Amino acid sequence: QVQLVESGGGLVQAGGSLRLSCTASGRTFGTSGMGWFRQAPGEEREFVAAINYNGENTWYADSVKGRFTISRDNAKNTGYLQMNSLKLEETGVYYCAADANIPPRLNTRSSAWDCWGRGTQVTVST
């Protein structure tokens, strides 16, 4: 399975931006879809964005459309989530996920993804 490590989280003021990275160790990243999920304390893990194996298709939660951009560079075995105009309610631990066999209709289900990173904390302040 792909091993994933997230980075780029931190403290940012509301309205600011962060770029998260997800670096994969393994041979299958280039043939795997990749997604980002957020989990706030006391809440269930929530879909944020996904991208297919070659970067030609993307999907976003309605709440982040127009503000977040998911991308990938398979030559670097790395995926990215650019987050702009961050809101207080978008505080949480952001997890990267990868899976080679998820149909697009299941992208939003965290239980459908096989491989997960350990997460990176994003805190949006006033």
JSON list of N, CA and C in Angstrom, two decimals, residues 53-121:
[
{"chain": "A", "resi": 53, "resn": "TYR", "atom": "N", "xyz": [-6.12, 9.71, -10.82]},
{"chain": "A", "resi": 53, "resn": "TYR", "atom": "CA", "xyz": [-4.71, 9.30, -10.85]},
{"chain": "A", "resi": 53, "resn": "TYR", "atom": "C", "xyz": [-3.82, 10.19, -11.70]},
{"chain": "A", "resi": 54, "resn": "ASN", "atom": "N", "xyz": [-4.36, 10.74, -12.80]},
{"chain": "A", "resi": 54, "resn": "ASN", "atom": "CA", "xyz": [-3.53, 11.56, -13.69]},
{"chain": "A", "resi": 54, "resn": "ASN", "atom": "C", "xyz": [-3.81, 13.05, -13.57]},
{"chain": "A", "resi": 55, "resn": "GLY", "atom": "N", "xyz": [-4.65, 13.45, -12.63]},
{"chain": "A", "resi": 55, "resn": "GLY", "atom": "CA", "xyz": [-4.92, 14.85, -12.38]},
{"chain": "A", "resi": 55, "resn": "GLY", "atom": "C", "xyz": [-5.93, 15.49, -13.31]},
{"chain": "A", "resi": 56, "resn": "GLU", "atom": "N", "xyz": [-6.55, 14.71, -14.18]},
{"chain": "A", "resi": 56, "resn": "GLU", "atom": "CA", "xyz": [-7.47, 15.28, -15.16]},
{"chain": "A", "resi": 56, "resn": "GLU", "atom": "C", "xyz": [-8.88, 15.50, -14.64]},
{"chain": "A", "resi": 57, "resn": "ASN", "atom": "N", "xyz": [-9.22, 14.92, -13.50]},
{"chain": "A", "resi": 57, "resn": "ASN", "atom": "CA", "xyz": [-10.54, 15.10, -12.91]},
{"chain": "A", "resi": 57, "resn": "ASN", "atom": "C", "xyz": [-10.41, 15.45, -11.44]},
{"chain": "A", "resi": 58, "resn": "THR", "atom": "N", "xyz": [-11.20, 16.41, -11.00]},
{"chain": "A", "resi": 58, "resn": "THR", "atom": "CA", "xyz": [-11.20, 16.81, -9.60]},
{"chain": "A", "resi": 58, "resn": "THR", "atom": "C", "xyz": [-12.62, 16.90, -9.08]},
{"chain": "A", "resi": 59, "resn": "TRP", "atom": "N", "xyz": [-12.77, 16.75, -7.77]},
{"chain": "A", "resi": 59, "resn": "TRP", "atom": "CA", "xyz": [-14.05, 16.85, -7.10]},
{"chain": "A", "resi": 59, "resn": "TRP", "atom": "C", "xyz": [-13.85, 17.65, -5.82]},
{"chain": "A", "resi": 60, "resn": "TYR", "atom": "N", "xyz": [-14.85, 18.45, -5.45]},
{"chain": "A", "resi": 60, "resn": "TYR", "atom": "CA", "xyz": [-14.75, 19.30, -4.28]},
{"chain": "A", "resi": 60, "resn": "TYR", "atom": "C", "xyz": [-16.04, 19.27, -3.48]},
{"chain": "A", "resi": 61, "resn": "ALA", "atom": "N", "xyz": [-15.90, 19.36, -2.16]},
{"chain": "A", "resi": 61, "resn": "ALA", "atom": "CA", "xyz": [-17.06, 19.64, -1.34]},
{"chain": "A", "resi": 61, "resn": "ALA", "atom": "C", "xyz": [-17.63, 21.00, -1.72]},
{"chain": "A", "resi": 62, "resn": "ASP", "atom": "N", "xyz": [-18.95, 21.12, -1.68]},
{"chain": "A", "resi": 62, "resn": "ASP", "atom": "CA", "xyz": [-19.58, 22.38, -2.05]},
{"chain": "A", "resi": 62, "resn": "ASP", "atom": "C", "xyz": [-19.03, 23.56, -1.25]},
{"chain": "A", "resi": 63, "resn": "SER", "atom": "N", "xyz": [-18.71, 23.32, 0.00]},
{"chain": "A", "resi": 63, "resn": "SER", "atom": "CA", "xyz": [-18.29, 24.40, 0.88]},
{"chain": "A", "resi": 63, "resn": "SER", "atom": "C", "xyz": [-16.94, 25.01, 0.51]},
{"chain": "A", "resi": 64, "resn": "VAL", "atom": "N", "xyz": [-16.12, 24.30, -0.28]},
{"chain": "A", "resi": 64, "resn": "VAL", "atom": "CA", "xyz": [-14.78, 24.80, -0.60]},
{"chain": "A", "resi": 64, "resn": "VAL", "atom": "C", "xyz": [-14.62, 25.17, -2.07]},
{"chain": "A", "resi": 65, "resn": "LYS", "atom": "N", "xyz": [-15.62, 24.96, -2.88]},
{"chain": "A", "resi": 65, "resn": "LYS", "atom": "CA", "xyz": [-15.52, 25.27, -4.30]},
{"chain": "A", "resi": 65, "resn": "LYS", "atom": "C", "xyz": [-15.20, 26.74, -4.51]},
{"chain": "A", "resi": 66, "resn": "GLY", "atom": "N", "xyz": [-14.24, 27.00, -5.39]},
{"chain": "A", "resi": 66, "resn": "GLY", "atom": "CA", "xyz": [-13.83, 28.36, -5.67]},
{"chain": "A", "resi": 66, "resn": "GLY", "atom": "C", "xyz": [-12.75, 28.88, -4.76]},
{"chain": "A", "resi": 67, "resn": "ARG", "atom": "N", "xyz": [-12.47, 28.18, -3.65]},
{"chain": "A", "resi": 67, "resn": "ARG", "atom": "CA", "xyz": [-11.45, 28.61, -2.70]},
{"chain": "A", "resi": 67, "resn": "ARG", "atom": "C", "xyz": [-10.29, 27.64, -2.57]},
{"chain": "A", "resi": 68, "resn": "PHE", "atom": "N", "xyz": [-10.56, 26.34, -2.70]},
{"chain": "A", "resi": 68, "resn": "PHE", "atom": "CA", "xyz": [-9.53, 25.31, -2.57]},
{"chain": "A", "resi": 68, "resn": "PHE", "atom": "C", "xyz": [-9.22, 24.72, -3.94]},
{"chain": "A", "resi": 69, "resn": "THR", "atom": "N", "xyz": [-7.97, 24.31, -4.14]},
{"chain": "A", "resi": 69, "resn": "THR", "atom": "CA", "xyz": [-7.55, 23.66, -5.37]},
{"chain": "A", "resi": 69, "resn": "THR", "atom": "C", "xyz": [-6.72, 22.44, -5.03]},
{"chain": "A", "resi": 70, "resn": "ILE", "atom": "N", "xyz": [-7.13, 21.29, -5.55]},
{"chain": "A", "resi": 70, "resn": "ILE", "atom": "CA", "xyz": [-6.36, 20.06, -5.37]},
{"chain": "A", "resi": 70, "resn": "ILE", "atom": "C", "xyz": [-5.54, 19.83, -6.64]},
{"chain": "A", "resi": 71, "resn": "SER", "atom": "N", "xyz": [-4.31, 19.36, -6.46]},
{"chain": "A", "resi": 71, "resn": "SER", "atom": "CA", "xyz": [-3.44, 19.09, -7.60]},
{"chain": "A", "resi": 71, "resn": "SER", "atom": "C", "xyz": [-2.46, 17.98, -7.23]},
{"chain": "A", "resi": 72, "resn": "ARG", "atom": "N", "xyz": [-1.70, 17.52, -8.21]},
{"chain": "A", "resi": 72, "resn": "ARG", "atom": "CA", "xyz": [-0.71, 16.49, -7.94]},
{"chain": "A", "resi": 72, "resn": "ARG", "atom": "C", "xyz": [0.43, 16.59, -8.92]},
{"chain": "A", "resi": 73, "resn": "ASP", "atom": "N", "xyz": [1.59, 16.11, -8.50]},
{"chain": "A", "resi": 73, "resn": "ASP", "atom": "CA", "xyz": [2.77, 16.01, -9.34]},
{"chain": "A", "resi": 73, "resn": "ASP", "atom": "C", "xyz": [3.29, 14.59, -9.18]},
{"chain": "A", "resi": 74, "resn": "ASN", "atom": "N", "xyz": [2.92, 13.73, -10.10]},
{"chain": "A", "resi": 74, "resn": "ASN", "atom": "CA", "xyz": [3.26, 12.33, -9.96]},
{"chain": "A", "resi": 74, "resn": "ASN", "atom": "C", "xyz": [4.76, 12.07, -10.07]},
{"chain": "A", "resi": 75, "resn": "ALA", "atom": "N", "xyz": [5.48, 12.93, -10.79]},
{"chain": "A", "resi": 75, "resn": "ALA", "atom": "CA", "xyz": [6.94, 12.80, -10.88]},
{"chain": "A", "resi": 75, "resn": "ALA", "atom": "C", "xyz": [7.59, 12.98, -9.52]},
{"chain": "A", "resi": 76, "resn": "LYS", "atom": "N", "xyz": [6.94, 13.74, -8.63]},
{"chain": "A", "resi": 76, "resn": "LYS", "atom": "CA", "xyz": [7.44, 13.96, -7.27]},
{"chain": "A", "resi": 76, "resn": "LYS", "atom": "C", "xyz": [6.72, 13.12, -6.24]},
{"chain": "A", "resi": 77, "resn": "ASN", "atom": "N", "xyz": [5.79, 12.28, -6.67]},
{"chain": "A", "resi": 77, "resn": "ASN", "atom": "CA", "xyz": [4.98, 11.47, -5.76]},
{"chain": "A", "resi": 77, "resn": "ASN", "atom": "C", "xyz": [4.30, 12.33, -4.69]},
{"chain": "A", "resi": 78, "resn": "THR", "atom": "N", "xyz": [3.78, 13.46, -5.11]},
{"chain": "A", "resi": 78, "resn": "THR", "atom": "CA", "xyz": [3.23, 14.42, -4.17]},
{"chain": "A", "resi": 78, "resn": "THR", "atom": "C", "xyz": [1.90, 14.97, -4.65]},
{"chain": "A", "resi": 79, "resn": "GLY", "atom": "N", "xyz": [0.96, 15.09, -3.73]},
{"chain": "A", "resi": 79, "resn": "GLY", "atom": "CA", "xyz": [-0.29, 15.78, -3.97]},
{"chain": "A", "resi": 79, "resn": "GLY", "atom": "C", "xyz": [-0.36, 17.03, -3.12]},
{"chain": "A", "resi": 80, "resn": "TYR", "atom": "N", "xyz": [-1.23, 17.96, -3.52]},
{"chain": "A", "resi": 80, "resn": "TYR", "atom": "CA", "xyz": [-1.31, 19.25, -2.86]},
{"chain": "A", "resi": 80, "resn": "TYR", "atom": "C", "xyz": [-2.77, 19.65, -2.65]},
{"chain": "A", "resi": 81, "resn": "LEU", "atom": "N", "xyz": [-2.99, 20.47, -1.63]},
{"chain": "A", "resi": 81, "resn": "LEU", "atom": "CA", "xyz": [-4.26, 21.13, -1.44]},
{"chain": "A", "resi": 81, "resn": "LEU", "atom": "C", "xyz": [-3.98, 22.59, -1.13]},
{"chain": "A", "resi": 82, "resn": "GLN", "atom": "N", "xyz": [-4.27, 23.46, -2.08]},
{"chain": "A", "resi": 82, "resn": "GLN", "atom": "CA", "xyz": [-4.14, 24.89, -1.88]},
{"chain": "A", "resi": 82, "resn": "GLN", "atom": "C", "xyz": [-5.44, 25.40, -1.28]},
{"chain": "A", "resi": 83, "resn": "MET", "atom": "N", "xyz": [-5.37, 26.04, -0.12]},
{"chain": "A", "resi": 83, "resn": "MET", "atom": "CA", "xyz": [-6.54, 26.50, 0.60]},
{"chain": "A", "resi": 83, "resn": "MET", "atom": "C", "xyz": [-6.46, 28.02, 0.73]},
{"chain": "A", "resi": 84, "resn": "ASN", "atom": "N", "xyz": [-7.41, 28.71, 0.13]},
{"chain": "A", "resi": 84, "resn": "ASN", "atom": "CA", "xyz": [-7.47, 30.16, 0.17]},
{"chain": "A", "resi": 84, "resn": "ASN", "atom": "C", "xyz": [-8.72, 30.61, 0.93]},
{"chain": "A", "resi": 85, "resn": "SER", "atom": "N", "xyz": [-8.67, 31.83, 1.43]},
{"chain": "A", "resi": 85, "resn": "SER", "atom": "CA", "xyz": [-9.80, 32.43, 2.14]},
{"chain": "A", "resi": 85, "resn": "SER", "atom": "C", "xyz": [-10.33, 31.51, 3.23]},
{"chain": "A", "resi": 86, "resn": "LEU", "atom": "N", "xyz": [-9.45, 31.02, 4.06]},
{"chain": "A", "resi": 86, "resn": "LEU", "atom": "CA", "xyz": [-9.81, 30.03, 5.07]},
{"chain": "A", "resi": 86, "resn": "LEU", "atom": "C", "xyz": [-10.78, 30.60, 6.10]},
{"chain": "A", "resi": 87, "resn": "LYS", "atom": "N", "xyz": [-11.68, 29.75, 6.55]},
{"chain": "A", "resi": 87, "resn": "LYS", "atom": "CA", "xyz": [-12.71, 30.11, 7.51]},
{"chain": "A", "resi": 87, "resn": "LYS", "atom": "C", "xyz": [-12.46, 29.42, 8.85]},
{"chain": "A", "resi": 88, "resn": "LEU", "atom": "N", "xyz": [-12.98, 30.01, 9.93]},
{"chain": "A", "resi": 88, "resn": "LEU", "atom": "CA", "xyz": [-12.80, 29.45, 11.26]},
{"chain": "A", "resi": 88, "resn": "LEU", "atom": "C", "xyz": [-13.27, 28.00, 11.33]},
{"chain": "A", "resi": 89, "resn": "GLU", "atom": "N", "xyz": [-14.37, 27.69, 10.71]},
{"chain": "A", "resi": 89, "resn": "GLU", "atom": "CA", "xyz": [-14.94, 26.35, 10.79]},
{"chain": "A", "resi": 89, "resn": "GLU", "atom": "C", "xyz": [-14.14, 25.31, 10.02]},
{"chain": "A", "resi": 90, "resn": "GLU", "atom": "N", "xyz": [-13.11, 25.74, 9.29]},
{"chain": "A", "resi": 90, "resn": "GLU", "atom": "CA", "xyz": [-12.27, 24.81, 8.56]},
{"chain": "A", "resi": 90, "resn": "GLU", "atom": "C", "xyz": [-11.04, 24.38, 9.36]},
{"chain": "A", "resi": 91, "resn": "THR", "atom": "N", "xyz": [-11.01, 24.75, 10.62]},
{"chain": "A", "resi": 91, "resn": "THR", "atom": "CA", "xyz": [-10.02, 24.21, 11.55]},
{"chain": "A", "resi": 91, "resn": "THR", "atom": "C", "xyz": [-10.21, 22.70, 11.71]},
{"chain": "A", "resi": 92, "resn": "GLY", "atom": "N", "xyz": [-9.12, 21.97, 11.76]},
{"chain": "A", "resi": 92, "resn": "GLY", "atom": "CA", "xyz": [-9.19, 20.54, 11.98]},
{"chain": "A", "resi": 92, "resn": "GLY", "atom": "C", "xyz": [-7.91, 19.86, 11.54]},
{"chain": "A", "resi": 93, "resn": "VAL", "atom": "N", "xyz": [-7.90, 18.56, 11.68]},
{"chain": "A", "resi": 93, "resn": "VAL", "atom": "CA", "xyz": [-6.80, 17.75, 11.18]},
{"chain": "A", "resi": 93, "resn": "VAL", "atom": "C", "xyz": [-7.13, 17.36, 9.75]},
{"chain": "A", "resi": 94, "resn": "TYR", "atom": "N", "xyz": [-6.22, 17.65, 8.84]},
{"chain": "A", "resi": 94, "resn": "TYR", "atom": "CA", "xyz": [-6.41, 17.33, 7.43]},
{"chain": "A", "resi": 94, "resn": "TYR", "atom": "C", "xyz": [-5.64, 16.07, 7.09]},
{"chain": "A", "resi": 95, "resn": "TYR", "atom": "N", "xyz": [-6.35, 15.10, 6.53]},
{"chain": "A", "resi": 95, "resn": "TYR", "atom": "CA", "xyz": [-5.78, 13.81, 6.18]},
{"chain": "A", "resi": 95, "resn": "TYR", "atom": "C", "xyz": [-5.74, 13.63, 4.68]},
{"chain": "A", "resi": 96, "resn": "CYS", "atom": "N", "xyz": [-4.66, 13.06, 4.21]},
{"chain": "A", "resi": 96, "resn": "CYS", "atom": "CA", "xyz": [-4.52, 12.65, 2.82]},
{"chain": "A", "resi": 96, "resn": "CYS", "atom": "C", "xyz": [-4.86, 11.17, 2.71]},
{"chain": "A", "resi": 97, "resn": "ALA", "atom": "N", "xyz": [-5.55, 10.80, 1.65]},
{"chain": "A", "resi": 97, "resn": "ALA", "atom": "CA", "xyz": [-5.92, 9.42, 1.40]},
{"chain": "A", "resi": 97, "resn": "ALA", "atom": "C", "xyz": [-5.62, 9.05, -0.04]},
{"chain": "A", "resi": 98, "resn": "ALA", "atom": "N", "xyz": [-5.37, 7.77, -0.28]},
{"chain": "A", "resi": 98, "resn": "ALA", "atom": "CA", "xyz": [-5.11, 7.27, -1.62]},
{"chain": "A", "resi": 98, "resn": "ALA", "atom": "C", "xyz": [-5.76, 5.91, -1.79]},
{"chain": "A", "resi": 99, "resn": "ASP", "atom": "N", "xyz": [-6.23, 5.65, -3.00]},
{"chain": "A", "resi": 99, "resn": "ASP", "atom": "CA", "xyz": [-6.82, 4.36, -3.32]},
{"chain": "A", "resi": 99, "resn": "ASP", "atom": "C", "xyz": [-6.89, 4.23, -4.83]},
{"chain": "A", "resi": 100, "resn": "ALA", "atom": "N", "xyz": [-6.59, 3.04, -5.32]},
{"chain": "A", "resi": 100, "resn": "ALA", "atom": "CA", "xyz": [-6.56, 2.80, -6.77]},
{"chain": "A", "resi": 100, "resn": "ALA", "atom": "C", "xyz": [-7.90, 2.39, -7.34]},
{"chain": "A", "resi": 101, "resn": "ASN", "atom": "N", "xyz": [-8.86, 2.05, -6.50]},
{"chain": "A", "resi": 101, "resn": "ASN", "atom": "CA", "xyz": [-10.06, 1.38, -6.97]},
{"chain": "A", "resi": 101, "resn": "ASN", "atom": "C", "xyz": [-11.37, 2.05, -6.59]},
{"chain": "A", "resi": 102, "resn": "ILE", "atom": "N", "xyz": [-11.35, 3.31, -6.23]},
{"chain": "A", "resi": 102, "resn": "ILE", "atom": "CA", "xyz": [-12.57, 3.99, -5.83]},
{"chain": "A", "resi": 102, "resn": "ILE", "atom": "C", "xyz": [-13.25, 4.61, -7.04]},
{"chain": "A", "resi": 103, "resn": "PRO", "atom": "N", "xyz": [-14.50, 4.27, -7.31]},
{"chain": "A", "resi": 103, "resn": "PRO", "atom": "CA", "xyz": [-15.23, 4.98, -8.36]},
{"chain": "A", "resi": 103, "resn": "PRO", "atom": "C", "xyz": [-15.59, 6.38, -7.87]},
{"chain": "A", "resi": 104, "resn": "PRO", "atom": "N", "xyz": [-15.73, 7.32, -8.79]},
{"chain": "A", "resi": 104, "resn": "PRO", "atom": "CA", "xyz": [-15.98, 8.71, -8.38]},
{"chain": "A", "resi": 104, "resn": "PRO", "atom": "C", "xyz": [-17.17, 8.88, -7.45]},
{"chain": "A", "resi": 105, "resn": "ARG", "atom": "N", "xyz": [-18.21, 8.06, -7.59]},
{"chain": "A", "resi": 105, "resn": "ARG", "atom": "CA", "xyz": [-19.38, 8.21, -6.74]},
{"chain": "A", "resi": 105, "resn": "ARG", "atom": "C", "xyz": [-19.11, 7.93, -5.27]},
{"chain": "A", "resi": 106, "resn": "LEU", "atom": "N", "xyz": [-17.99, 7.27, -4.96]},
{"chain": "A", "resi": 106, "resn": "LEU", "atom": "CA", "xyz": [-17.63, 6.95, -3.58]},
{"chain": "A", "resi": 106, "resn": "LEU", "atom": "C", "xyz": [-16.54, 7.85, -3.01]},
{"chain": "A", "resi": 107, "resn": "ASN", "atom": "N", "xyz": [-16.10, 8.85, -3.77]},
{"chain": "A", "resi": 107, "resn": "ASN", "atom": "CA", "xyz": [-15.01, 9.71, -3.30]},
{"chain": "A", "resi": 107, "resn": "ASN", "atom": "C", "xyz": [-15.27, 10.35, -1.95]},
{"chain": "A", "resi": 108, "resn": "THR", "atom": "N", "xyz": [-16.52, 10.69, -1.67]},
{"chain": "A", "resi": 108, "resn": "THR", "atom": "CA", "xyz": [-16.84, 11.43, -0.46]},
{"chain": "A", "resi": 108, "resn": "THR", "atom": "C", "xyz": [-16.95, 10.55, 0.78]},
{"chain": "A", "resi": 109, "resn": "ARG", "atom": "N", "xyz": [-16.86, 9.25, 0.62]},
{"chain": "A", "resi": 109, "resn": "ARG", "atom": "CA", "xyz": [-16.98, 8.32, 1.74]},
{"chain": "A", "resi": 109, "resn": "ARG", "atom": "C", "xyz": [-15.59, 7.98, 2.27]},
{"chain": "A", "resi": 110, "resn": "SER", "atom": "N", "xyz": [-15.28, 8.41, 3.47]},
{"chain": "A", "resi": 110, "resn": "SER", "atom": "CA", "xyz": [-13.97, 8.13, 4.03]},
{"chain": "A", "resi": 110, "resn": "SER", "atom": "C", "xyz": [-13.71, 6.63, 4.16]},
{"chain": "A", "resi": 111, "resn": "SER", "atom": "N", "xyz": [-14.76, 5.85, 4.41]},
{"chain": "A", "resi": 111, "resn": "SER", "atom": "CA", "xyz": [-14.61, 4.41, 4.58]},
{"chain": "A", "resi": 111, "resn": "SER", "atom": "C", "xyz": [-14.22, 3.69, 3.30]},
{"chain": "A", "resi": 112, "resn": "ALA", "atom": "N", "xyz": [-14.34, 4.34, 2.15]},
{"chain": "A", "resi": 112, "resn": "ALA", "atom": "CA", "xyz": [-14.01, 3.72, 0.88]},
{"chain": "A", "resi": 112, "resn": "ALA", "atom": "C", "xyz": [-12.52, 3.78, 0.54]},
{"chain": "A", "resi": 113, "resn": "TRP", "atom": "N", "xyz": [-11.78, 4.61, 1.23]},
{"chain": "A", "resi": 113, "resn": "TRP", "atom": "CA", "xyz": [-10.35, 4.79, 0.94]},
{"chain": "A", "resi": 113, "resn": "TRP", "atom": "C", "xyz": [-9.50, 3.83, 1.76]},
{"chain": "A", "resi": 114, "resn": "ASP", "atom": "N", "xyz": [-8.49, 3.24, 1.11]},
{"chain": "A", "resi": 114, "resn": "ASP", "atom": "CA", "xyz": [-7.67, 2.22, 1.76]},
{"chain": "A", "resi": 114, "resn": "ASP", "atom": "C", "xyz": [-6.49, 2.78, 2.55]},
{"chain": "A", "resi": 115, "resn": "CYS", "atom": "N", "xyz": [-5.82, 3.79, 2.03]},
{"chain": "A", "resi": 115, "resn": "CYS", "atom": "CA", "xyz": [-4.56, 4.26, 2.59]},
{"chain": "A", "resi": 115, "resn": "CYS", "atom": "C", "xyz": [-4.70, 5.69, 3.10]},
{"chain": "A", "resi": 116, "resn": "TRP", "atom": "N", "xyz": [-4.19, 5.93, 4.30]},
{"chain": "A", "resi": 116, "resn": "TRP", "atom": "CA", "xyz": [-4.32, 7.22, 4.96]},
{"chain": "A", "resi": 116, "resn": "TRP", "atom": "C", "xyz": [-3.00, 7.68, 5.55]},
{"chain": "A", "resi": 117, "resn": "GLY", "atom": "N", "xyz": [-2.76, 8.99, 5.48]},
{"chain": "A", "resi": 117, "resn": "GLY", "atom": "CA", "xyz": [-1.69, 9.58, 6.25]},
{"chain": "A", "resi": 117, "resn": "GLY", "atom": "C", "xyz": [-2.11, 9.79, 7.68]},
{"chain": "A", "resi": 118, "resn": "ARG", "atom": "N", "xyz": [-1.21, 10.34, 8.49]},
{"chain": "A", "resi": 118, "resn": "ARG", "atom": "CA", "xyz": [-1.49, 10.56, 9.90]},
{"chain": "A", "resi": 118, "resn": "ARG", "atom": "C", "xyz": [-2.10, 11.92, 10.18]},
{"chain": "A", "resi": 119, "resn": "GLY", "atom": "N", "xyz": [-2.15, 12.79, 9.18]},
{"chain": "A", "resi": 119, "resn": "GLY", "atom": "CA", "xyz": [-2.81, 14.07, 9.31]},
{"chain": "A", "resi": 119, "resn": "GLY", "atom": "C", "xyz": [-1.88, 15.21, 9.63]},
{"chain": "A", "resi": 120, "resn": "THR", "atom": "N", "xyz": [-2.33, 16.42, 9.31]},
{"chain": "A", "resi": 120, "resn": "THR", "atom": "CA", "xyz": [-1.62, 17.64, 9.67]},
{"chain": "A", "resi": 120, "resn": "THR", "atom": "C", "xyz": [-2.64, 18.64, 10.19]},
{"chain": "A", "resi": 121, "resn": "GLN", "atom": "N", "xyz": [-2.32, 19.29, 11.31]},
{"chain": "A", "resi": 121, "resn": "GLN", "atom": "CA", "xyz": [-3.25, 20.19, 11.97]},
{"chain": "A", "resi": 121, "resn": "GLN", "atom": "C", "xyz": [-3.29, 21.53, 11.25]}
]
